[in-house]
Amino acid sequence: MSSTGCSVSSKDKKELAKLVSGEVRQPGWVDNRDTMQVVSHLTSRDPNLHKVRVDLGEATDESPESFKEKLQKKDPGLKFEGYRQRGSMVHITVRDPKSREAIYESAKENPQIQIKEISPPSAVFKISYLEEDLTADKIAKDLYSKNLNHHEGWTETKVAEAMKIFVDRKAINKGGFREFSYRVIYFRAFGGLEILLAPLTSVYIGASKCRIEPTVYVLPCMTCGSLDHRKDRCTISDKYKDKQICFRCCQRNHVARECKGNVFCINCHQAGMKSTAHSITSYDCPIFKREREYQMNQVKWGRKEPVLSMTLEGEGNGEKGPGGDHDASSSSC
């Protein structure tokens, strides 16, 4: 087995290998529930599905219905999987390339019509057991050259542009055998990279075979512990700005790994919940759980099966994945 970039004795290598073994995720692979749910969302995405947002403009006299009918008059064979209106905004879901092209042609005829293609939401991935000295550029380079270079249309530059690392830290393994630390990164993948990475359980980066898994990442505000904003947008008093909150007891004189106080959730306390005897990142916390479910739903996109949100007549005939009309930039994990 290749070096993992951390100090592991020979007797521990067999146990460590169990954590990073497996080239492609199989039905028998042991993943946590969140990972398997994200994998399901990603692998079921329909690559031929497109969602388009059309702004008819304030000066136009056309209603969304007449806009739809105008397209159909030119070509009765056009197919739209979903169609809905919010004010002057029209949201259209389409699989047929010919129908998609017809939407863009309509904008050329009327300059007031503005069209924007909605990108699929990004997905968060976690890579474990990375070597300490690897830079972000080297990680992206090896991710392509050693794992994804057989995919047509992909290059080293394209992979680097389709991933954004937002957490790079050390983790500690305390279970089963001798305790050791290792490097972990979290990054957002978009532009189709998330589809390529979803089936993988391990990737070769540097001299190591590293574990990779899609997940959701809910990071509380470092200053106040809230889940609805980050530290740079926190409005708490200036005297607390440089004092990180402990996610375990919500005090400010230490960090969670050094905490010896009573477990307390400030979010549940402020929400008037009866139970506050848990950390703000605990799975027992209803507020934390709700945020994770929201982030999970953001990963959804149109499924490969013909499950449609709305017909041209406006009648629902199936389910629609939440978050379908959000940009990739609006997906925050």
mmCIF file of C-alpha atoms in Angstrom:
data_model
loop_
_atom_site.group_PDB
_atom_site.id
_atom_site.type_symbol
_atom_site.label_atom_id
_atom_site.label_comp_id
_atom_site.label_asym_id
_atom_site.label_seq_id
_atom_site.Cartn_x
_atom_site.Cartn_y
_atom_site.Cartn_z
ATOM 1 C CA MET A 1 0.000 0.000 0.000
ATOM 2 C CA SER A 2 1.247 3.518 -0.787
ATOM 3 C CA SER A 3 2.315 5.953 1.862
ATOM 4 C CA THR A 4 -0.541 7.874 3.411
ATOM 5 C CA GLY A 5 1.485 10.885 4.524
ATOM 6 C CA CYS A 6 0.959 10.127 8.238
ATOM 7 C CA SER A 7 2.826 8.032 10.789
ATOM 8 C CA VAL A 8 1.337 4.536 10.797
ATOM 9 C CA SER A 9 3.121 1.413 12.027
ATOM 10 C CA SER A 10 3.189 -1.759 9.931
ATOM 11 C CA LYS A 11 0.764 -3.537 12.241
ATOM 12 C CA ASP A 12 -1.780 -0.775 11.662
ATOM 13 C CA LYS A 13 -1.541 -0.822 7.863
ATOM 14 C CA LYS A 14 -3.983 -3.703 7.525
ATOM 15 C CA GLU A 15 -6.619 -1.830 9.521
ATOM 16 C CA LEU A 16 -5.909 1.423 7.678
ATOM 17 C CA ALA A 17 -6.259 -0.361 4.341
ATOM 18 C CA LYS A 18 -9.829 -1.254 5.262
ATOM 19 C CA LEU A 19 -10.660 2.443 5.484
ATOM 20 C CA VAL A 20 -9.395 3.310 2.004
ATOM 21 C CA SER A 21 -9.907 0.057 0.107
ATOM 22 C CA GLY A 22 -12.210 -0.250 -2.887
ATOM 23 C CA GLU A 23 -11.902 1.399 -6.283
ATOM 24 C CA VAL A 24 -15.582 1.958 -7.069
ATOM 25 C CA ARG A 25 -18.499 2.231 -4.683
ATOM 26 C CA GLN A 26 -20.430 -1.058 -4.656
ATOM 27 C CA PRO A 27 -23.768 -1.973 -2.992
ATOM 28 C CA GLY A 28 -21.877 -3.665 -0.171
ATOM 29 C CA TRP A 29 -19.647 -0.670 0.524
ATOM 30 C CA VAL A 30 -20.096 0.582 4.078
ATOM 31 C CA ASP A 31 -20.943 4.277 3.922
ATOM 32 C CA ASN A 32 -22.819 6.492 6.313
ATOM 33 C CA ARG A 33 -26.400 7.356 5.454
ATOM 34 C CA ASP A 34 -25.596 10.881 4.290
ATOM 35 C CA THR A 35 -22.940 9.671 1.857
ATOM 36 C CA MET A 36 -25.222 7.115 0.254
ATOM 37 C CA GLN A 37 -28.015 9.667 -0.072
ATOM 38 C CA VAL A 38 -25.725 12.177 -1.813
ATOM 39 C CA VAL A 39 -24.402 9.424 -4.099
ATOM 40 C CA SER A 40 -27.987 8.536 -5.003
ATOM 41 C CA HIS A 41 -28.803 12.164 -5.829
ATOM 42 C CA LEU A 42 -25.680 12.605 -7.964
ATOM 43 C CA THR A 43 -25.767 9.337 -9.889
ATOM 44 C CA SER A 44 -29.466 9.771 -10.719
ATOM 45 C CA ARG A 45 -28.990 13.211 -12.271
ATOM 46 C CA ASP A 46 -30.065 13.430 -15.894
ATOM 47 C CA PRO A 47 -27.193 14.944 -17.944
ATOM 48 C CA ASN A 48 -29.654 15.843 -20.720
ATOM 49 C CA LEU A 49 -31.913 17.892 -18.438
ATOM 50 C CA HIS A 50 -31.669 21.680 -18.684
ATOM 51 C CA LYS A 51 -33.414 24.336 -16.631
ATOM 52 C CA VAL A 52 -33.804 27.774 -18.142
ATOM 53 C CA ARG A 53 -34.946 31.005 -16.507
ATOM 54 C CA VAL A 54 -36.608 33.472 -18.889
ATOM 55 C CA ASP A 55 -37.199 37.112 -17.932
ATOM 56 C CA LEU A 56 -39.907 38.490 -20.216
ATOM 57 C CA GLY A 57 -39.128 42.051 -19.159
ATOM 58 C CA GLU A 58 -41.417 44.806 -17.894
ATOM 59 C CA ALA A 59 -42.112 46.279 -21.321
ATOM 60 C CA THR A 60 -43.332 43.091 -22.952
ATOM 61 C CA ASP A 61 -47.055 42.521 -23.456
ATOM 62 C CA GLU A 62 -46.658 38.778 -23.720
ATOM 63 C CA SER A 63 -47.909 36.610 -20.890
ATOM 64 C CA PRO A 64 -45.980 33.434 -20.020
ATOM 65 C CA GLU A 65 -48.755 31.431 -21.685
ATOM 66 C CA SER A 66 -48.533 33.386 -24.947
ATOM 67 C CA PHE A 67 -44.748 33.004 -24.869
ATOM 68 C CA LYS A 68 -45.227 29.249 -24.591
ATOM 69 C CA GLU A 69 -47.865 29.208 -27.298
ATOM 70 C CA LYS A 70 -45.696 31.301 -29.599
ATOM 71 C CA LEU A 71 -42.958 28.696 -29.447
ATOM 72 C CA GLN A 72 -45.422 25.895 -30.110
ATOM 73 C CA LYS A 73 -46.965 27.695 -33.077
ATOM 74 C CA LYS A 74 -43.611 27.758 -34.811
ATOM 75 C CA ASP A 75 -42.978 24.104 -34.067
ATOM 76 C CA PRO A 76 -45.760 21.932 -32.557
ATOM 77 C CA GLY A 77 -43.185 19.224 -31.888
ATOM 78 C CA LEU A 78 -41.424 21.170 -29.125
ATOM 79 C CA LYS A 79 -41.384 19.367 -25.785
ATOM 80 C CA PHE A 80 -41.173 21.049 -22.382
ATOM 81 C CA GLU A 81 -40.901 18.913 -19.272
ATOM 82 C CA GLY A 82 -41.765 21.691 -16.845
ATOM 83 C CA TYR A 83 -43.197 25.196 -17.089
ATOM 84 C CA ARG A 84 -44.103 27.681 -14.369
ATOM 85 C CA GLN A 85 -44.332 31.424 -13.793
ATOM 86 C CA ARG A 86 -43.455 33.836 -11.002
ATOM 87 C CA GLY A 87 -44.377 37.322 -12.098
ATOM 88 C CA SER A 88 -42.453 38.126 -15.256
ATOM 89 C CA MET A 89 -40.108 35.194 -14.658
ATOM 90 C CA VAL A 90 -40.662 31.910 -16.479
ATOM 91 C CA HIS A 91 -38.919 28.698 -15.435
ATOM 92 C CA ILE A 92 -38.707 26.015 -18.104
ATOM 93 C CA THR A 93 -37.388 22.475 -17.801
ATOM 94 C CA VAL A 94 -36.390 20.816 -21.054
ATOM 95 C CA ARG A 95 -34.630 17.645 -22.211
ATOM 96 C CA ASP A 96 -35.029 17.943 -25.975
ATOM 97 C CA PRO A 97 -32.082 19.881 -27.572
ATOM 98 C CA LYS A 98 -34.357 21.227 -30.310
ATOM 99 C CA SER A 99 -36.787 22.685 -27.763
ATOM 100 C CA ARG A 100 -33.928 24.236 -25.799
ATOM 101 C CA GLU A 101 -32.595 25.897 -28.939
ATOM 102 C CA ALA A 102 -36.051 27.310 -29.697
ATOM 103 C CA ILE A 103 -36.066 29.130 -26.353
ATOM 104 C CA TYR A 104 -32.779 30.864 -27.147
ATOM 105 C CA GLU A 105 -33.945 31.750 -30.657
ATOM 106 C CA SER A 106 -36.921 33.599 -29.154
ATOM 107 C CA ALA A 107 -34.544 35.941 -27.328
ATOM 108 C CA LYS A 108 -32.916 36.930 -30.618
ATOM 109 C CA GLU A 109 -36.297 38.058 -31.945
ATOM 110 C CA ASN A 110 -37.173 40.084 -28.828
ATOM 111 C CA PRO A 111 -34.267 41.959 -27.130
ATOM 112 C CA GLN A 112 -36.377 42.457 -23.986
ATOM 113 C CA ILE A 113 -36.295 38.737 -23.264
ATOM 114 C CA GLN A 114 -33.361 37.730 -21.053
ATOM 115 C CA ILE A 115 -32.429 34.062 -20.733
ATOM 116 C CA LYS A 116 -30.207 32.378 -18.170
ATOM 117 C CA GLU A 117 -29.365 28.697 -17.941
ATOM 118 C CA ILE A 118 -29.564 27.335 -14.381
ATOM 119 C CA SER A 119 -26.515 25.275 -13.491
ATOM 120 C CA PRO A 120 -26.889 22.087 -11.443
ATOM 121 C CA PRO A 121 -26.018 22.710 -7.778
ATOM 122 C CA SER A 122 -22.516 21.875 -6.612
ATOM 123 C CA ALA A 123 -21.728 18.937 -4.334
ATOM 124 C CA VAL A 124 -19.311 18.713 -1.405
ATOM 125 C CA PHE A 125 -16.637 16.002 -1.357
ATOM 126 C CA LYS A 126 -14.289 14.907 1.403
ATOM 127 C CA ILE A 127 -10.826 13.450 0.692
ATOM 128 C CA SER A 128 -8.986 11.800 3.594
ATOM 129 C CA TYR A 129 -5.375 10.639 4.140
ATOM 130 C CA LEU A 130 -3.730 13.271 1.941
ATOM 131 C CA GLU A 131 -0.009 13.956 2.220
ATOM 132 C CA GLU A 132 0.811 17.081 4.185
ATOM 133 C CA ASP A 133 2.888 18.883 1.538
ATOM 134 C CA LEU A 134 0.431 18.672 -1.367
ATOM 135 C CA THR A 135 -0.790 22.017 -2.701
ATOM 136 C CA ALA A 136 -4.259 22.653 -4.122
ATOM 137 C CA ASP A 137 -2.807 22.755 -7.656
ATOM 138 C CA LYS A 138 -1.047 19.410 -7.153
ATOM 139 C CA ILE A 139 -4.235 17.834 -5.782
ATOM 140 C CA ALA A 140 -6.228 18.963 -8.829
ATOM 141 C CA LYS A 141 -3.447 17.829 -11.186
ATOM 142 C CA ASP A 142 -3.257 14.321 -9.713
ATOM 143 C CA LEU A 143 -7.021 14.049 -9.427
ATOM 144 C CA TYR A 144 -7.154 14.373 -13.198
ATOM 145 C CA SER A 145 -3.950 12.626 -14.333
ATOM 146 C CA LYS A 146 -4.235 9.596 -12.029
ATOM 147 C CA ASN A 147 -8.004 9.169 -11.801
ATOM 148 C CA LEU A 148 -10.025 11.022 -14.456
ATOM 149 C CA ASN A 149 -7.837 11.255 -17.577
ATOM 150 C CA HIS A 150 -9.877 8.568 -19.349
ATOM 151 C CA HIS A 151 -12.976 10.795 -19.407
ATOM 152 C CA GLU A 152 -13.390 12.488 -22.769
ATOM 153 C CA GLY A 153 -13.562 16.272 -22.746
ATOM 154 C CA TRP A 154 -11.818 16.688 -19.406
ATOM 155 C CA THR A 155 -8.411 18.297 -18.867
ATOM 156 C CA GLU A 156 -6.249 19.179 -15.893
ATOM 157 C CA THR A 157 -7.300 22.825 -16.197
ATOM 158 C CA LYS A 158 -10.991 21.960 -16.374
ATOM 159 C CA VAL A 159 -10.760 19.815 -13.230
ATOM 160 C CA ALA A 160 -8.944 22.606 -11.363
ATOM 161 C CA GLU A 161 -11.630 25.112 -12.359
ATOM 162 C CA ALA A 162 -14.453 22.744 -11.326
ATOM 163 C CA MET A 163 -13.320 22.281 -7.717
ATOM 164 C CA LYS A 164 -12.956 24.724 -4.836
ATOM 165 C CA ILE A 165 -11.313 23.637 -1.578
ATOM 166 C CA PHE A 166 -12.870 25.397 1.421
ATOM 167 C CA VAL A 167 -11.638 23.277 4.364
ATOM 168 C CA ASP A 168 -8.110 21.882 4.813
ATOM 169 C CA ARG A 169 -7.421 20.465 8.266
ATOM 170 C CA LYS A 170 -6.109 17.570 10.328
ATOM 171 C CA ALA A 171 -8.375 14.849 11.693
ATOM 172 C CA ILE A 172 -7.666 12.289 14.411
ATOM 173 C CA ASN A 173 -8.515 8.599 14.149
ATOM 174 C CA LYS A 174 -9.224 7.178 17.606
ATOM 175 C CA GLY A 175 -11.160 4.035 16.772
ATOM 176 C CA GLY A 176 -10.016 0.434 16.679
ATOM 177 C CA PHE A 177 -6.254 0.863 16.801
ATOM 178 C CA ARG A 178 -3.487 3.328 17.630
ATOM 179 C CA GLU A 179 -4.492 6.972 17.442
ATOM 180 C CA PHE A 180 -3.008 8.991 14.585
ATOM 181 C CA SER A 181 -3.712 12.210 12.704
ATOM 182 C CA TYR A 182 -4.217 12.645 8.986
ATOM 183 C CA ARG A 183 -5.043 15.405 6.522
ATOM 184 C CA VAL A 184 -8.601 16.002 5.307
ATOM 185 C CA ILE A 185 -9.920 18.440 2.721
ATOM 186 C CA TYR A 186 -13.474 19.400 1.797
ATOM 187 C CA PHE A 187 -14.163 20.885 -1.621
ATOM 188 C CA ARG A 188 -17.112 21.825 -3.798
ATOM 189 C CA ALA A 189 -17.312 20.118 -7.191
ATOM 190 C CA PHE A 190 -19.458 21.468 -10.014
ATOM 191 C CA GLY A 191 -19.674 21.647 -13.793
ATOM 192 C CA GLY A 192 -20.034 17.873 -14.127
ATOM 193 C CA LEU A 193 -17.027 16.959 -11.972
ATOM 194 C CA GLU A 194 -19.384 15.908 -9.176
ATOM 195 C CA ILE A 195 -20.903 13.262 -11.470
ATOM 196 C CA LEU A 196 -17.480 11.758 -12.258
ATOM 197 C CA LEU A 197 -16.429 11.615 -8.603
ATOM 198 C CA ALA A 198 -19.686 10.282 -7.116
ATOM 199 C CA PRO A 199 -19.066 6.548 -7.808
ATOM 200 C CA LEU A 200 -15.467 6.593 -6.529
ATOM 201 C CA THR A 201 -14.436 5.459 -3.056
ATOM 202 C CA SER A 202 -10.707 6.124 -3.460
ATOM 203 C CA VAL A 203 -8.413 8.295 -5.578
ATOM 204 C CA TYR A 204 -4.656 8.342 -6.114
ATOM 205 C CA ILE A 205 -3.094 11.689 -5.199
ATOM 206 C CA GLY A 206 0.642 12.128 -4.744
ATOM 207 C CA ALA A 207 2.019 8.811 -3.486
ATOM 208 C CA SER A 208 -1.140 7.984 -1.559
ATOM 209 C CA LYS A 209 -4.380 6.159 -2.089
ATOM 210 C CA CYS A 210 -6.918 8.446 -0.441
ATOM 211 C CA ARG A 211 -10.521 7.892 0.487
ATOM 212 C CA ILE A 212 -13.079 10.137 -1.207
ATOM 213 C CA GLU A 213 -16.755 10.498 -0.370
ATOM 214 C CA PRO A 214 -19.526 12.970 -1.210
ATOM 215 C CA THR A 215 -21.134 14.515 1.829
ATOM 216 C CA VAL A 216 -22.846 17.608 3.199
ATOM 217 C CA TYR A 217 -20.898 20.079 5.300
ATOM 218 C CA VAL A 218 -22.697 22.311 7.770
ATOM 219 C CA LEU A 219 -20.286 24.798 9.324
ATOM 220 C CA PRO A 220 -21.638 26.936 12.184
ATOM 221 C CA CYS A 221 -20.558 30.546 12.554
ATOM 222 C CA MET A 222 -17.235 30.544 14.417
ATOM 223 C CA THR A 223 -18.294 33.632 16.371
ATOM 224 C CA CYS A 224 -21.873 32.938 17.512
ATOM 225 C CA GLY A 225 -22.607 29.325 16.511
ATOM 226 C CA SER A 226 -25.517 30.162 14.197
ATOM 227 C CA LEU A 227 -26.125 27.885 11.209
ATOM 228 C CA ASP A 228 -27.595 30.526 8.897
ATOM 229 C CA HIS A 229 -24.461 32.597 8.275
ATOM 230 C CA ARG A 230 -20.660 32.512 8.437
ATOM 231 C CA LYS A 231 -18.169 34.449 10.533
ATOM 232 C CA ASP A 232 -17.656 37.187 7.934
ATOM 233 C CA ARG A 233 -21.397 37.989 8.001
ATOM 234 C CA CYS A 234 -21.926 37.753 11.741
ATOM 235 C CA THR A 235 -23.559 40.789 13.376
ATOM 236 C CA ILE A 236 -22.632 39.902 16.952
ATOM 237 C CA SER A 237 -21.062 42.528 19.210
ATOM 238 C CA ASP A 238 -17.520 43.563 18.232
ATOM 239 C CA LYS A 239 -16.101 42.400 21.569
ATOM 240 C CA TYR A 240 -16.733 38.785 20.523
ATOM 241 C CA LYS A 241 -15.500 39.103 16.940
ATOM 242 C CA ASP A 242 -12.064 37.590 17.633
ATOM 243 C CA LYS A 243 -13.251 35.010 20.179
ATOM 244 C CA GLN A 244 -14.204 31.683 18.632
ATOM 245 C CA ILE A 245 -17.160 29.925 20.221
ATOM 246 C CA CYS A 246 -16.862 26.354 21.485
ATOM 247 C CA PHE A 247 -19.253 24.185 19.471
ATOM 248 C CA ARG A 248 -19.675 21.844 22.456
ATOM 249 C CA CYS A 249 -20.581 24.141 25.372
ATOM 250 C CA CYS A 250 -20.907 27.509 23.551
ATOM 251 C CA GLN A 251 -18.413 29.293 25.814
ATOM 252 C CA ARG A 252 -15.605 31.454 24.417
ATOM 253 C CA ASN A 253 -12.455 30.696 26.396
ATOM 254 C CA HIS A 254 -11.528 27.477 24.580
ATOM 255 C CA VAL A 255 -12.216 25.318 21.508
ATOM 256 C CA ALA A 256 -14.308 22.134 21.374
ATOM 257 C CA ARG A 257 -11.387 19.683 21.515
ATOM 258 C CA GLU A 258 -10.301 21.233 24.837
ATOM 259 C CA CYS A 259 -13.811 21.514 26.278
ATOM 260 C CA LYS A 260 -14.470 20.183 29.789
ATOM 261 C CA GLY A 261 -17.742 21.998 30.438
ATOM 262 C CA ASN A 262 -21.349 20.865 30.203
ATOM 263 C CA VAL A 263 -22.705 20.268 26.720
ATOM 264 C CA PHE A 264 -25.043 23.066 25.670
ATOM 265 C CA CYS A 265 -26.673 24.086 22.367
ATOM 266 C CA ILE A 266 -27.157 27.829 22.096
ATOM 267 C CA ASN A 267 -29.251 27.490 18.921
ATOM 268 C CA CYS A 268 -31.869 25.285 20.597
ATOM 269 C CA HIS A 269 -31.810 27.577 23.638
ATOM 270 C CA GLN A 270 -32.551 30.652 21.512
ATOM 271 C CA ALA A 271 -35.269 28.740 19.642
ATOM 272 C CA GLY A 272 -37.000 27.842 22.915
ATOM 273 C CA MET A 273 -36.383 24.107 22.609
ATOM 274 C CA LYS A 274 -36.750 21.990 25.745
ATOM 275 C CA SER A 275 -33.636 19.920 25.123
ATOM 276 C CA THR A 276 -30.345 21.832 24.962
ATOM 277 C CA ALA A 277 -27.997 19.144 26.330
ATOM 278 C CA HIS A 278 -26.159 18.533 23.079
ATOM 279 C CA SER A 279 -23.556 20.301 20.956
ATOM 280 C CA ILE A 280 -24.581 22.607 18.121
ATOM 281 C CA THR A 281 -23.187 20.087 15.605
ATOM 282 C CA SER A 282 -24.826 17.026 17.153
ATOM 283 C CA TYR A 283 -27.128 14.761 15.163
ATOM 284 C CA ASP A 284 -29.464 15.035 18.165
ATOM 285 C CA CYS A 285 -29.898 18.752 17.473
ATOM 286 C CA PRO A 286 -33.124 19.362 15.498
ATOM 287 C CA ILE A 287 -31.804 22.656 14.104
ATOM 288 C CA PHE A 288 -28.551 21.080 12.911
ATOM 289 C CA LYS A 289 -30.486 18.140 11.469
ATOM 290 C CA ARG A 290 -32.843 20.470 9.600
ATOM 291 C CA GLU A 291 -29.907 22.370 8.084
ATOM 292 C CA ARG A 292 -28.267 19.131 6.934
ATOM 293 C CA GLU A 293 -31.500 18.046 5.275
ATOM 294 C CA TYR A 294 -31.709 21.401 3.505
ATOM 295 C CA GLN A 295 -28.141 21.062 2.228
ATOM 296 C CA MET A 296 -28.914 17.496 1.158
ATOM 297 C CA ASN A 297 -31.909 18.653 -0.878
ATOM 298 C CA GLN A 298 -29.748 21.261 -2.606
ATOM 299 C CA VAL A 299 -27.771 18.441 -4.236
ATOM 300 C CA LYS A 300 -30.861 17.172 -6.051
ATOM 301 C CA TRP A 301 -31.396 17.803 -9.742
ATOM 302 C CA GLY A 302 -33.560 16.326 -12.493
ATOM 303 C CA ARG A 303 -33.594 12.536 -12.321
ATOM 304 C CA LYS A 304 -32.890 10.194 -15.225
ATOM 305 C CA GLU A 305 -36.344 8.672 -14.888
ATOM 306 C CA PRO A 306 -39.190 10.604 -16.589
ATOM 307 C CA VAL A 307 -40.277 12.203 -13.329
ATOM 308 C CA LEU A 308 -41.534 15.648 -14.303
ATOM 309 C CA SER A 309 -42.613 18.595 -12.222
ATOM 310 C CA MET A 310 -45.315 20.006 -14.485
ATOM 311 C CA THR A 311 -46.792 19.534 -17.945
ATOM 312 C CA LEU A 312 -47.506 22.280 -20.456
ATOM 313 C CA GLU A 313 -51.101 22.331 -19.241
ATOM 314 C CA GLY A 314 -49.828 22.994 -15.704
ATOM 315 C CA GLU A 315 -50.868 19.642 -14.275
ATOM 316 C CA GLY A 316 -48.458 17.976 -11.883
ATOM 317 C CA ASN A 317 -47.515 14.437 -12.872
ATOM 318 C CA GLY A 318 -44.599 13.643 -10.639
ATOM 319 C CA GLU A 319 -42.181 14.973 -8.081
ATOM 320 C CA LYS A 320 -39.608 17.642 -8.435
ATOM 321 C CA GLY A 321 -36.348 17.744 -6.547
ATOM 322 C CA PRO A 322 -36.096 20.678 -4.140
ATOM 323 C CA GLY A 323 -33.622 23.361 -5.043
ATOM 324 C CA GLY A 324 -34.077 22.765 -8.758
ATOM 325 C CA ASP A 325 -34.239 26.462 -9.654
ATOM 326 C CA HIS A 326 -31.140 27.506 -7.752
ATOM 327 C CA ASP A 327 -27.813 28.395 -9.276
ATOM 328 C CA ALA A 328 -24.749 26.438 -8.276
ATOM 329 C CA SER A 329 -23.618 29.613 -6.533
ATOM 330 C CA SER A 330 -26.742 29.623 -4.351
ATOM 331 C CA SER A 331 -25.958 26.207 -2.942
ATOM 332 C CA SER A 332 -24.115 26.752 0.313
ATOM 333 C CA CYS A 333 -22.785 23.931 2.374
#
